[in-house]
PDB file of N, CA and C and ligand atoms in Angstrom:
ATOM      1  N   UNK A   1     -67.401 128.257  51.746  1.00 97.00           N
ATOM      2  CA  UNK A   1     -66.710 126.905  52.567  1.00 97.00           C
ATOM      3  C   UNK A   1     -67.259 125.722  52.363  1.00 97.00           C
ATOM      4  N   UNK A   2     -66.890 124.782  52.134  1.00 98.00           N
ATOM      5  CA  UNK A   2     -67.178 123.375  52.525  1.00 98.00           C
ATOM      6  C   UNK A   2     -66.302 122.360  53.118  1.00 98.00           C
ATOM      7  N   UNK A   3     -67.159 121.837  54.069  1.00 98.00           N
ATOM      8  CA  UNK A   3     -66.229 120.457  54.870  1.00 98.00           C
ATOM      9  C   UNK A   3     -66.534 119.014  54.469  1.00 98.00           C
ATOM     10  N   UNK A   4     -65.753 118.188  54.297  1.00 98.00           N
ATOM     11  CA  UNK A   4     -66.058 116.890  54.106  1.00 98.00           C
ATOM     12  C   UNK A   4     -64.930 115.909  55.071  1.00 98.00           C
ATOM     13  N   UNK A   5     -65.809 115.136  55.782  1.00 98.00           N
ATOM     14  CA  UNK A   5     -64.774 114.306  56.825  1.00 98.00           C
ATOM     15  C   UNK A   5     -64.852 113.060  56.009  1.00 98.00           C
ATOM     16  N   UNK A   6     -63.449 112.395  55.936  1.00 98.00           N
ATOM     17  CA  UNK A   6     -62.959 111.085  55.499  1.00 98.00           C
ATOM     18  C   UNK A   6     -62.807 110.124  56.564  1.00 98.00           C
ATOM     19  N   UNK A   7     -63.658 109.331  56.438  1.00 98.00           N
ATOM     20  CA  UNK A   7     -63.849 108.336  57.505  1.00 98.00           C
ATOM     21  C   UNK A   7     -64.080 106.750  57.026  1.00 98.00           C
ATOM     22  N   UNK A   8     -63.992 105.806  58.162  1.00 97.00           N
ATOM     23  CA  UNK A   8     -64.315 104.549  57.810  1.00 97.00           C
ATOM     24  C   UNK A   8     -65.125 103.837  59.210  1.00 97.00           C
ATOM     25  N   UNK A   9     -65.983 103.092  58.902  1.00 96.00           N
ATOM     26  CA  UNK A   9     -66.802 102.476  60.015  1.00 96.00           C
ATOM     27  C   UNK A   9     -66.017 101.900  61.177  1.00 96.00           C
ATOM     28  N   UNK A  10     -64.670 101.281  60.954  1.00 96.00           N
ATOM     29  CA  UNK A  10     -64.077 100.726  61.910  1.00 96.00           C
ATOM     30  C   UNK A  10     -63.110 101.484  62.774  1.00 96.00           C
ATOM     31  N   UNK A  11     -63.349 102.548  62.628  1.00 98.00           N
ATOM     32  CA  UNK A  11     -62.442 103.613  63.320  1.00 98.00           C
ATOM     33  C   UNK A  11     -62.868 104.278  64.693  1.00 98.00           C
ATOM     34  N   UNK A  12     -62.398 103.860  65.923  1.00 98.00           N
ATOM     35  CA  UNK A  12     -62.862 104.826  66.866  1.00 98.00           C
ATOM     36  C   UNK A  12     -62.784 106.122  67.013  1.00 98.00           C
ATOM     37  N   UNK A  13     -61.716 106.791  66.509  1.00 98.00           N
ATOM     38  CA  UNK A  13     -61.484 107.948  66.350  1.00 98.00           C
ATOM     39  C   UNK A  13     -62.433 108.825  65.409  1.00 98.00           C
ATOM     40  N   UNK A  14     -62.562 107.672  64.297  1.00 98.00           N
ATOM     41  CA  UNK A  14     -64.065 108.589  63.420  1.00 98.00           C
ATOM     42  C   UNK A  14     -64.999 108.410  63.893  1.00 98.00           C
ATOM     43  N   UNK A  15     -65.372 107.431  64.686  1.00 98.00           N
ATOM     44  CA  UNK A  15     -66.676 107.571  65.751  1.00 98.00           C
ATOM     45  C   UNK A  15     -66.849 108.659  66.401  1.00 98.00           C
ATOM     46  N   UNK A  16     -65.754 109.030  67.261  1.00 98.00           N
ATOM     47  CA  UNK A  16     -65.790 110.231  68.071  1.00 98.00           C
ATOM     48  C   UNK A  16     -66.326 111.508  67.270  1.00 98.00           C
ATOM     49  N   UNK A  17     -65.709 111.622  65.982  1.00 98.00           N
ATOM     50  CA  UNK A  17     -66.129 112.735  65.253  1.00 98.00           C
ATOM     51  C   UNK A  17     -67.441 112.740  64.793  1.00 98.00           C
ATOM     52  N   UNK A  18     -67.783 111.529  64.162  1.00 98.00           N
ATOM     53  CA  UNK A  18     -68.907 111.376  63.703  1.00 98.00           C
ATOM     54  C   UNK A  18     -70.458 111.658  64.642  1.00 98.00           C
ATOM     55  N   UNK A  19     -69.817 111.246  66.035  1.00 98.00           N
ATOM     56  CA  UNK A  19     -70.883 111.289  67.116  1.00 98.00           C
ATOM     57  C   UNK A  19     -71.358 113.029  67.214  1.00 98.00           C
ATOM     58  N   UNK A  20     -70.156 113.496  67.064  1.00 98.00           N
ATOM     59  CA  UNK A  20     -69.931 114.865  67.455  1.00 98.00           C
ATOM     60  C   UNK A  20     -70.783 116.190  66.412  1.00 98.00           C
ATOM     61  N   UNK A  21     -70.899 115.281  65.268  1.00 98.00           N
ATOM     62  CA  UNK A  21     -71.298 116.200  63.874  1.00 98.00           C
ATOM     63  C   UNK A  21     -72.884 116.932  64.272  1.00 98.00           C
ATOM     64  N   UNK A  22     -73.503 116.318  64.855  1.00 97.00           N
ATOM     65  CA  UNK A  22     -74.791 116.933  64.869  1.00 97.00           C
ATOM     66  C   UNK A  22     -74.902 118.110  65.596  1.00 97.00           C
ATOM     67  N   UNK A  23     -73.823 118.365  66.346  1.00 97.00           N
ATOM     68  CA  UNK A  23     -73.482 119.637  67.540  1.00 97.00           C
ATOM     69  C   UNK A  23     -72.994 120.600  66.689  1.00 97.00           C
ATOM     70  N   UNK A  24     -72.631 120.549  65.736  1.00 97.00           N
ATOM     71  CA  UNK A  24     -71.833 121.728  65.046  1.00 97.00           C
ATOM     72  C   UNK A  24     -72.979 122.510  64.063  1.00 97.00           C
ATOM     73  N   UNK A  25     -72.645 123.923  64.035  1.00 97.00           N
ATOM     74  CA  UNK A  25     -73.247 124.674  63.324  1.00 97.00           C
ATOM     75  C   UNK A  25     -73.284 124.557  61.529  1.00 97.00           C
ATOM     76  N   UNK A  26     -72.034 123.757  61.403  1.00 97.00           N
ATOM     77  CA  UNK A  26     -71.907 123.817  59.801  1.00 97.00           C
ATOM     78  C   UNK A  26     -72.370 122.311  59.362  1.00 97.00           C
ATOM     79  N   UNK A  27     -72.599 122.094  58.020  1.00 97.00           N
ATOM     80  CA  UNK A  27     -72.794 120.550  57.373  1.00 97.00           C
ATOM     81  C   UNK A  27     -71.414 120.201  56.959  1.00 97.00           C
ATOM     82  N   UNK A  28     -71.343 118.886  57.310  1.00 98.00           N
ATOM     83  CA  UNK A  28     -70.224 118.214  57.003  1.00 98.00           C
ATOM     84  C   UNK A  28     -70.656 117.125  56.230  1.00 98.00           C
ATOM     85  N   UNK A  29     -70.126 116.795  55.039  1.00 98.00           N
ATOM     86  CA  UNK A  29     -70.236 115.743  54.195  1.00 98.00           C
ATOM     87  C   UNK A  29     -69.507 114.558  54.607  1.00 98.00           C
ATOM     88  N   UNK A  30     -70.059 113.554  54.643  1.00 98.00           N
ATOM     89  CA  UNK A  30     -69.635 112.148  55.161  1.00 98.00           C
ATOM     90  C   UNK A  30     -68.854 111.466  53.972  1.00 98.00           C
ATOM     91  N   UNK A  31     -67.578 111.248  53.753  1.00 98.00           N
ATOM     92  CA  UNK A  31     -66.887 110.384  52.655  1.00 98.00           C
ATOM     93  C   UNK A  31     -66.442 109.161  53.347  1.00 98.00           C
ATOM     94  N   UNK A  32     -67.072 107.911  53.100  1.00 98.00           N
ATOM     95  CA  UNK A  32     -66.497 106.906  53.678  1.00 98.00           C
ATOM     96  C   UNK A  32     -65.348 106.312  52.709  1.00 98.00           C
ATOM     97  N   UNK A  33     -64.099 106.119  53.053  1.00 98.00           N
ATOM     98  CA  UNK A  33     -62.986 105.543  52.279  1.00 98.00           C
ATOM     99  C   UNK A  33     -63.089 104.175  52.090  1.00 98.00           C
ATOM    100  N   UNK A  34     -63.841 103.361  52.731  1.00 98.00           N
ATOM    101  CA  UNK A  34     -63.790 102.093  52.511  1.00 98.00           C
ATOM    102  C   UNK A  34     -64.934 101.663  51.598  1.00 98.00           C
ATOM    103  N   UNK A  35     -65.938 102.378  51.433  1.00 98.00           N
ATOM    104  CA  UNK A  35     -67.126 102.363  50.367  1.00 98.00           C
ATOM    105  C   UNK A  35     -66.742 103.087  49.128  1.00 98.00           C
ATOM    106  N   UNK A  36     -66.050 103.614  49.047  1.00 98.00           N
ATOM    107  CA  UNK A  36     -65.597 104.731  48.040  1.00 98.00           C
ATOM    108  C   UNK A  36     -63.913 104.926  47.807  1.00 98.00           C
ATOM    109  N   UNK A  37     -63.280 103.927  46.989  1.00 98.00           N
ATOM    110  CA  UNK A  37     -61.987 104.031  47.041  1.00 98.00           C
ATOM    111  C   UNK A  37     -61.235 105.457  46.452  1.00 98.00           C
ATOM    112  N   UNK A  38     -62.254 106.040  45.458  1.00 98.00           N
ATOM    113  CA  UNK A  38     -62.023 107.346  45.135  1.00 98.00           C
ATOM    114  C   UNK A  38     -61.643 108.416  46.086  1.00 98.00           C
ATOM    115  N   UNK A  39     -62.434 108.287  47.357  1.00 98.00           N
ATOM    116  CA  UNK A  39     -62.185 109.325  48.318  1.00 98.00           C
ATOM    117  C   UNK A  39     -60.786 108.792  48.887  1.00 98.00           C
ATOM    118  N   UNK A  40     -60.552 107.647  49.111  1.00 98.00           N
ATOM    119  CA  UNK A  40     -59.287 107.212  49.706  1.00 98.00           C
ATOM    120  C   UNK A  40     -58.064 107.702  48.643  1.00 98.00           C
ATOM    121  N   UNK A  41     -58.212 107.395  47.413  1.00 98.00           N
ATOM    122  CA  UNK A  41     -57.113 107.955  46.477  1.00 98.00           C
ATOM    123  C   UNK A  41     -56.813 109.325  46.506  1.00 98.00           C
ATOM    124  N   UNK A  42     -57.955 110.156  46.580  1.00 98.00           N
ATOM    125  CA  UNK A  42     -58.142 111.633  46.595  1.00 98.00           C
ATOM    126  C   UNK A  42     -57.288 112.003  47.548  1.00 98.00           C
ATOM    127  N   UNK A  43     -57.622 111.305  49.055  1.00 98.00           N
ATOM    128  CA  UNK A  43     -57.082 111.910  50.222  1.00 98.00           C
ATOM    129  C   UNK A  43     -55.470 111.616  50.065  1.00 98.00           C
ATOM    130  N   UNK A  44     -55.086 110.706  49.717  1.00 98.00           N
ATOM    131  CA  UNK A  44     -53.672 110.076  49.664  1.00 98.00           C
ATOM    132  C   UNK A  44     -52.958 110.841  48.786  1.00 98.00           C
ATOM    133  N   UNK A  45     -53.329 111.101  47.527  1.00 98.00           N
ATOM    134  CA  UNK A  45     -52.582 112.113  46.353  1.00 98.00           C
ATOM    135  C   UNK A  45     -52.696 113.383  46.951  1.00 98.00           C
ATOM    136  N   UNK A  46     -53.588 113.946  47.852  1.00 98.00           N
ATOM    137  CA  UNK A  46     -53.413 115.458  48.282  1.00 98.00           C
ATOM    138  C   UNK A  46     -52.365 115.359  49.563  1.00 98.00           C
ATOM    139  N   UNK A  47     -52.431 114.177  50.559  1.00 98.00           N
ATOM    140  CA  UNK A  47     -51.774 114.440  51.613  1.00 98.00           C
ATOM    141  C   UNK A  47     -50.446 113.427  51.733  1.00 98.00           C
ATOM    142  N   UNK A  48     -50.643 112.400  51.258  1.00 98.00           N
ATOM    143  CA  UNK A  48     -49.576 111.383  51.077  1.00 98.00           C
ATOM    144  C   UNK A  48     -50.027 110.352  52.175  1.00 98.00           C
ATOM    145  N   UNK A  49     -50.970 110.264  52.889  1.00 98.00           N
ATOM    146  CA  UNK A  49     -51.364 109.867  53.756  1.00 98.00           C
ATOM    147  C   UNK A  49     -52.941 109.183  53.405  1.00 98.00           C
ATOM    148  N   UNK A  50     -53.233 108.148  54.555  1.00 97.00           N
ATOM    149  CA  UNK A  50     -54.553 107.539  54.414  1.00 97.00           C
ATOM    150  C   UNK A  50     -55.268 107.411  55.837  1.00 97.00           C
ATOM    151  N   UNK A  51     -54.723 108.216  56.618  1.00 98.00           N
ATOM    152  CA  UNK A  51     -55.161 108.074  58.172  1.00 98.00           C
ATOM    153  C   UNK A  51     -56.652 108.554  58.018  1.00 98.00           C
ATOM    154  N   UNK A  52     -57.352 108.002  59.042  1.00 98.00           N
ATOM    155  CA  UNK A  52     -58.747 108.654  59.132  1.00 98.00           C
ATOM    156  C   UNK A  52     -58.759 108.915  60.797  1.00 98.00           C
ATOM    157  N   UNK A  53     -59.676 109.852  61.232  1.00 98.00           N
ATOM    158  CA  UNK A  53     -60.484 110.688  60.458  1.00 98.00           C
ATOM    159  C   UNK A  53     -59.419 111.869  59.820  1.00 98.00           C
ATOM    160  N   UNK A  54     -59.860 112.207  58.914  1.00 98.00           N
ATOM    161  CA  UNK A  54     -59.369 113.547  57.944  1.00 98.00           C
ATOM    162  C   UNK A  54     -60.508 114.535  57.330  1.00 98.00           C
ATOM    163  N   UNK A  55     -60.315 115.802  57.754  1.00 98.00           N
ATOM    164  CA  UNK A  55     -61.383 116.881  57.490  1.00 98.00           C
ATOM    165  C   UNK A  55     -60.861 117.741  56.286  1.00 98.00           C
ATOM    166  N   UNK A  56     -61.520 117.562  55.311  1.00 98.00           N
ATOM    167  CA  UNK A  56     -61.306 118.226  54.008  1.00 98.00           C
ATOM    168  C   UNK A  56     -61.836 119.807  54.167  1.00 98.00           C
ATOM    169  N   UNK A  57     -61.133 120.755  54.064  1.00 98.00           N
ATOM    170  CA  UNK A  57     -61.808 122.476  54.410  1.00 98.00           C
ATOM    171  C   UNK A  57     -61.587 123.002  53.005  1.00 98.00           C
ATOM    172  N   UNK A  58     -62.526 123.384  52.308  1.00 98.00           N
ATOM    173  CA  UNK A  58     -62.381 123.806  50.681  1.00 98.00           C
ATOM    174  C   UNK A  58     -63.085 125.199  50.907  1.00 98.00           C
ATOM    175  N   UNK A  59     -62.139 126.053  50.344  1.00 97.00           N
ATOM    176  CA  UNK A  59     -62.750 127.538  50.349  1.00 97.00           C
ATOM    177  C   UNK A  59     -63.285 127.953  48.922  1.00 97.00           C
ATOM    178  N   UNK A  60     -63.006 126.975  47.923  1.00 96.00           N
ATOM    179  CA  UNK A  60     -63.717 127.105  46.775  1.00 96.00           C
ATOM    180  C   UNK A  60     -62.156 127.286  45.905  1.00 96.00           C
ATOM    181  N   UNK A  61     -60.962 127.625  46.503  1.00 97.00           N
ATOM    182  CA  UNK A  61     -59.872 128.004  45.788  1.00 97.00           C
ATOM    183  C   UNK A  61     -58.918 127.127  46.472  1.00 97.00           C
ATOM    184  N   UNK A  62     -58.577 127.020  47.552  1.00 97.00           N
ATOM    185  CA  UNK A  62     -57.721 126.274  48.470  1.00 97.00           C
ATOM    186  C   UNK A  62     -58.217 125.049  49.305  1.00 97.00           C
ATOM    187  N   UNK A  63     -57.526 124.132  49.306  1.00 97.00           N
ATOM    188  CA  UNK A  63     -57.973 122.993  50.211  1.00 97.00           C
ATOM    189  C   UNK A  63     -57.061 122.667  51.184  1.00 97.00           C
ATOM    190  N   UNK A  64     -57.682 122.687  52.296  1.00 98.00           N
ATOM    191  CA  UNK A  64     -56.766 122.472  53.688  1.00 98.00           C
ATOM    192  C   UNK A  64     -57.341 120.859  54.215  1.00 98.00           C
ATOM    193  N   UNK A  65     -56.319 120.113  54.447  1.00 98.00           N
ATOM    194  CA  UNK A  65     -56.589 118.702  55.222  1.00 98.00           C
ATOM    195  C   UNK A  65     -56.051 118.779  56.517  1.00 98.00           C
ATOM    196  N   UNK A  66     -57.059 118.396  57.326  1.00 98.00           N
ATOM    197  CA  UNK A  66     -56.778 118.692  58.895  1.00 98.00           C
ATOM    198  C   UNK A  66     -56.705 117.065  59.669  1.00 98.00           C
ATOM    199  N   UNK A  67     -55.610 116.690  60.212  1.00 98.00           N
ATOM    200  CA  UNK A  67     -55.801 115.157  60.721  1.00 98.00           C
ATOM    201  C   UNK A  67     -56.109 115.694  62.292  1.00 98.00           C
ATOM    202  N   UNK A  68     -56.109 114.428  63.023  1.00 98.00           N
ATOM    203  CA  UNK A  68     -56.153 114.416  64.425  1.00 98.00           C
ATOM    204  C   UNK A  68     -57.918 114.706  64.794  1.00 98.00           C
ATOM    205  N   UNK A  69     -58.494 113.854  65.549  1.00 98.00           N
ATOM    206  CA  UNK A  69     -59.738 113.788  65.993  1.00 98.00           C
ATOM    207  C   UNK A  69     -60.250 115.060  66.674  1.00 98.00           C
ATOM    208  N   UNK A  70     -59.149 114.940  67.936  1.00 98.00           N
ATOM    209  CA  UNK A  70     -59.311 116.167  68.450  1.00 98.00           C
ATOM    210  C   UNK A  70     -59.128 117.369  68.009  1.00 98.00           C
ATOM    211  N   UNK A  71     -58.152 117.603  67.137  1.00 98.00           N
ATOM    212  CA  UNK A  71     -58.235 118.856  66.504  1.00 98.00           C
ATOM    213  C   UNK A  71     -59.555 119.103  65.477  1.00 98.00           C
ATOM    214  N   UNK A  72     -59.870 118.187  64.988  1.00 98.00           N
ATOM    215  CA  UNK A  72     -61.215 118.418  63.996  1.00 98.00           C
ATOM    216  C   UNK A  72     -62.271 118.694  64.713  1.00 98.00           C
ATOM    217  N   UNK A  73     -62.696 118.157  65.868  1.00 98.00           N
ATOM    218  CA  UNK A  73     -63.711 118.464  66.835  1.00 98.00           C
ATOM    219  C   UNK A  73     -63.600 119.914  67.372  1.00 98.00           C
ATOM    220  N   UNK A  74     -62.360 120.553  67.591  1.00 98.00           N
ATOM    221  CA  UNK A  74     -62.201 121.648  68.313  1.00 98.00           C
ATOM    222  C   UNK A  74     -62.448 122.727  67.075  1.00 98.00           C
ATOM    223  N   UNK A  75     -61.995 122.294  66.097  1.00 98.00           N
ATOM    224  CA  UNK A  75     -62.112 123.268  64.841  1.00 98.00           C
ATOM    225  C   UNK A  75     -63.569 123.360  64.544  1.00 98.00           C
ATOM    226  N   UNK A  76     -64.348 122.260  64.366  1.00 98.00           N
ATOM    227  CA  UNK A  76     -65.727 122.593  63.656  1.00 98.00           C
ATOM    228  C   UNK A  76     -66.586 123.058  64.889  1.00 98.00           C
ATOM    229  N   UNK A  77     -66.122 122.647  66.261  1.00 98.00           N
ATOM    230  CA  UNK A  77     -66.926 123.387  67.197  1.00 98.00           C
ATOM    231  C   UNK A  77     -66.657 124.984  67.240  1.00 98.00           C
ATOM    232  N   UNK A  78     -65.470 125.375  66.681  1.00 98.00           N
ATOM    233  CA  UNK A  78     -65.169 126.766  66.742  1.00 98.00           C
ATOM    234  C   UNK A  78     -65.858 127.755  65.774  1.00 98.00           C
ATOM    235  N   UNK A  79     -66.536 127.115  64.716  1.00 97.00           N
ATOM    236  CA  UNK A  79     -67.228 127.674  63.704  1.00 97.00           C
ATOM    237  C   UNK A  79     -68.592 128.253  63.933  1.00 97.00           C
TER     238      UNK A  79
HETATM  239  N1  GSH B   1     -54.424 110.287  66.668  1.00 79.72           N
HETATM  240  C1  GSH B   1     -55.456 109.951  65.580  1.00 79.72           C
HETATM  241  C2  GSH B   1     -55.370 108.529  65.373  1.00 79.72           C
HETATM  242  C3  GSH B   1     -56.004 108.192  63.943  1.00 79.72           C
HETATM  243  C4  GSH B   1     -55.693 106.757  63.707  1.00 79.72           C
HETATM  244  O1  GSH B   1     -55.030 106.042  64.435  1.00 79.72           O
HETATM  245  N2  GSH B   1     -56.566 106.349  62.955  1.00 79.72           N
HETATM  246  C5  GSH B   1     -56.510 105.091  62.181  1.00 79.72           C
HETATM  247  C6  GSH B   1     -57.832 104.208  61.910  1.00 79.72           C
HETATM  248  S1  GSH B   1     -58.422 103.846  63.837  1.00 79.72           S
HETATM  249  C7  GSH B   1     -55.744 104.764  60.979  1.00 79.72           C
HETATM  250  O2  GSH B   1     -56.358 105.561  59.962  1.00 79.72           O
HETATM  251  N3  GSH B   1     -54.530 104.126  60.722  1.00 79.72           N
HETATM  252  C8  GSH B   1     -54.070 103.688  59.256  1.00 79.72           C
HETATM  253  C9  GSH B   1     -53.194 104.999  59.011  1.00 79.72           C
HETATM  254  O3  GSH B   1     -52.543 105.677  60.018  1.00 79.72           O
HETATM  255  O4  GSH B   1     -52.648 105.114  57.910  1.00 79.72           O
HETATM  256  C10 GSH B   1     -56.647 110.844  65.466  1.00 79.72           C
HETATM  257  O5  GSH B   1     -57.036 110.898  66.875  1.00 79.72           O
HETATM  258  O6  GSH B   1     -57.155 111.161  64.676  1.00 79.72           O
END
Protein backbone atom coordinates (compact mmCIF):
# COMPACT_ATOMS: atom_id res chain seq x y z
CA UNK A 1 0.00 0.00 0.00
CA UNK A 2 1.29 3.49 -0.79
CA UNK A 3 0.01 6.85 0.36
CA UNK A 4 0.39 10.28 -1.26
CA UNK A 5 -0.88 13.60 0.06
CA UNK A 6 -1.88 16.23 -2.49
CA UNK A 7 -1.49 19.62 -0.86
CA UNK A 8 -0.24 23.18 -1.22
CA UNK A 9 1.56 25.52 1.13
CA UNK A 10 -1.20 28.11 1.52
CA UNK A 11 -3.92 25.74 2.65
CA UNK A 12 -4.52 25.63 6.44
CA UNK A 13 -6.32 22.27 6.16
CA UNK A 14 -3.24 20.86 4.43
CA UNK A 15 -0.99 22.25 7.16
CA UNK A 16 -3.09 20.39 9.73
CA UNK A 17 -2.45 17.09 7.93
CA UNK A 18 1.22 17.88 7.20
CA UNK A 19 1.90 18.66 10.86
CA UNK A 20 0.39 15.33 11.91
CA UNK A 21 2.34 13.24 9.37
CA UNK A 22 5.37 12.51 11.62
CA UNK A 23 3.07 10.91 14.21
CA UNK A 24 1.76 8.25 11.81
CA UNK A 25 3.27 4.80 11.40
CA UNK A 26 3.10 4.85 7.59
CA UNK A 27 5.13 6.88 5.14
CA UNK A 28 3.17 9.43 3.12
CA UNK A 29 4.65 10.96 -0.02
CA UNK A 30 4.00 14.70 -0.24
CA UNK A 31 2.78 16.00 -3.62
CA UNK A 32 2.66 19.78 -3.88
CA UNK A 33 0.06 20.60 -6.54
CA UNK A 34 1.34 24.16 -6.92
CA UNK A 35 4.90 23.12 -7.60
CA UNK A 36 3.93 20.30 -9.94
CA UNK A 37 0.92 20.82 -12.21
CA UNK A 38 1.01 17.14 -13.20
CA UNK A 39 -0.14 16.27 -9.68
CA UNK A 40 -3.10 18.66 -9.91
CA UNK A 41 -4.01 17.28 -13.34
CA UNK A 42 -3.79 13.70 -12.09
CA UNK A 43 -6.08 14.49 -9.13
CA UNK A 44 -8.59 16.36 -11.30
CA UNK A 45 -8.74 13.62 -13.90
CA UNK A 46 -9.27 10.95 -11.25
CA UNK A 47 -11.77 12.76 -9.01
CA UNK A 48 -13.12 15.74 -10.95
CA UNK A 49 -11.92 18.00 -8.13
CA UNK A 50 -8.80 19.94 -7.19
CA UNK A 51 -9.60 20.47 -3.51
CA UNK A 52 -6.70 19.89 -1.15
CA UNK A 53 -5.80 18.15 1.06
CA UNK A 54 -6.49 14.88 -0.72
CA UNK A 55 -4.97 11.53 0.15
CA UNK A 56 -4.31 8.95 -2.56
CA UNK A 57 -4.40 5.38 -1.25
CA UNK A 58 -2.98 2.94 -3.77
CA UNK A 59 -2.87 -0.82 -3.23
CA UNK A 60 -1.20 -1.46 -6.58
CA UNK A 61 -4.48 -2.35 -8.25
CA UNK A 62 -7.03 0.20 -7.13
CA UNK A 63 -6.73 3.84 -6.16
CA UNK A 64 -8.87 5.52 -3.53
CA UNK A 65 -8.91 9.29 -3.15
CA UNK A 66 -9.85 10.62 0.26
CA UNK A 67 -10.93 14.20 0.96
CA UNK A 68 -11.44 16.11 4.23
CA UNK A 69 -8.48 16.82 6.50
CA UNK A 70 -10.25 15.32 9.55
CA UNK A 71 -11.04 12.08 7.72
CA UNK A 72 -7.47 11.86 6.36
CA UNK A 73 -5.94 12.32 9.81
CA UNK A 74 -8.32 9.81 11.39
CA UNK A 75 -7.60 7.28 8.65
CA UNK A 76 -3.79 7.60 8.83
CA UNK A 77 -3.89 7.45 12.62
CA UNK A 78 -5.84 4.18 12.46
CA UNK A 79 -3.15 2.37 10.42
N1 LIG B 1 -13.27 20.75 4.69
C1 LIG B 1 -12.10 20.59 3.88
C2 LIG B 1 -11.70 21.97 3.35
C3 LIG B 1 -10.67 21.87 2.22
C4 LIG B 1 -10.54 23.21 1.50
O1 LIG B 1 -11.39 24.11 1.62
N2 LIG B 1 -9.42 23.35 0.76
C5 LIG B 1 -9.22 24.54 -0.03
C6 LIG B 1 -7.79 25.06 0.14
S1 LIG B 1 -7.51 25.67 1.79
C7 LIG B 1 -9.38 24.23 -1.50
O2 LIG B 1 -8.76 23.31 -2.02
N3 LIG B 1 -10.24 25.00 -2.19
C8 LIG B 1 -10.41 24.88 -3.62
C9 LIG B 1 -11.41 23.84 -4.02
O3 LIG B 1 -12.16 23.32 -3.19
O4 LIG B 1 -11.41 23.50 -5.22
C10 LIG B 1 -10.98 19.93 4.68
O5 LIG B 1 -11.01 20.00 5.93
O6 LIG B 1 -10.09 19.30 4.08
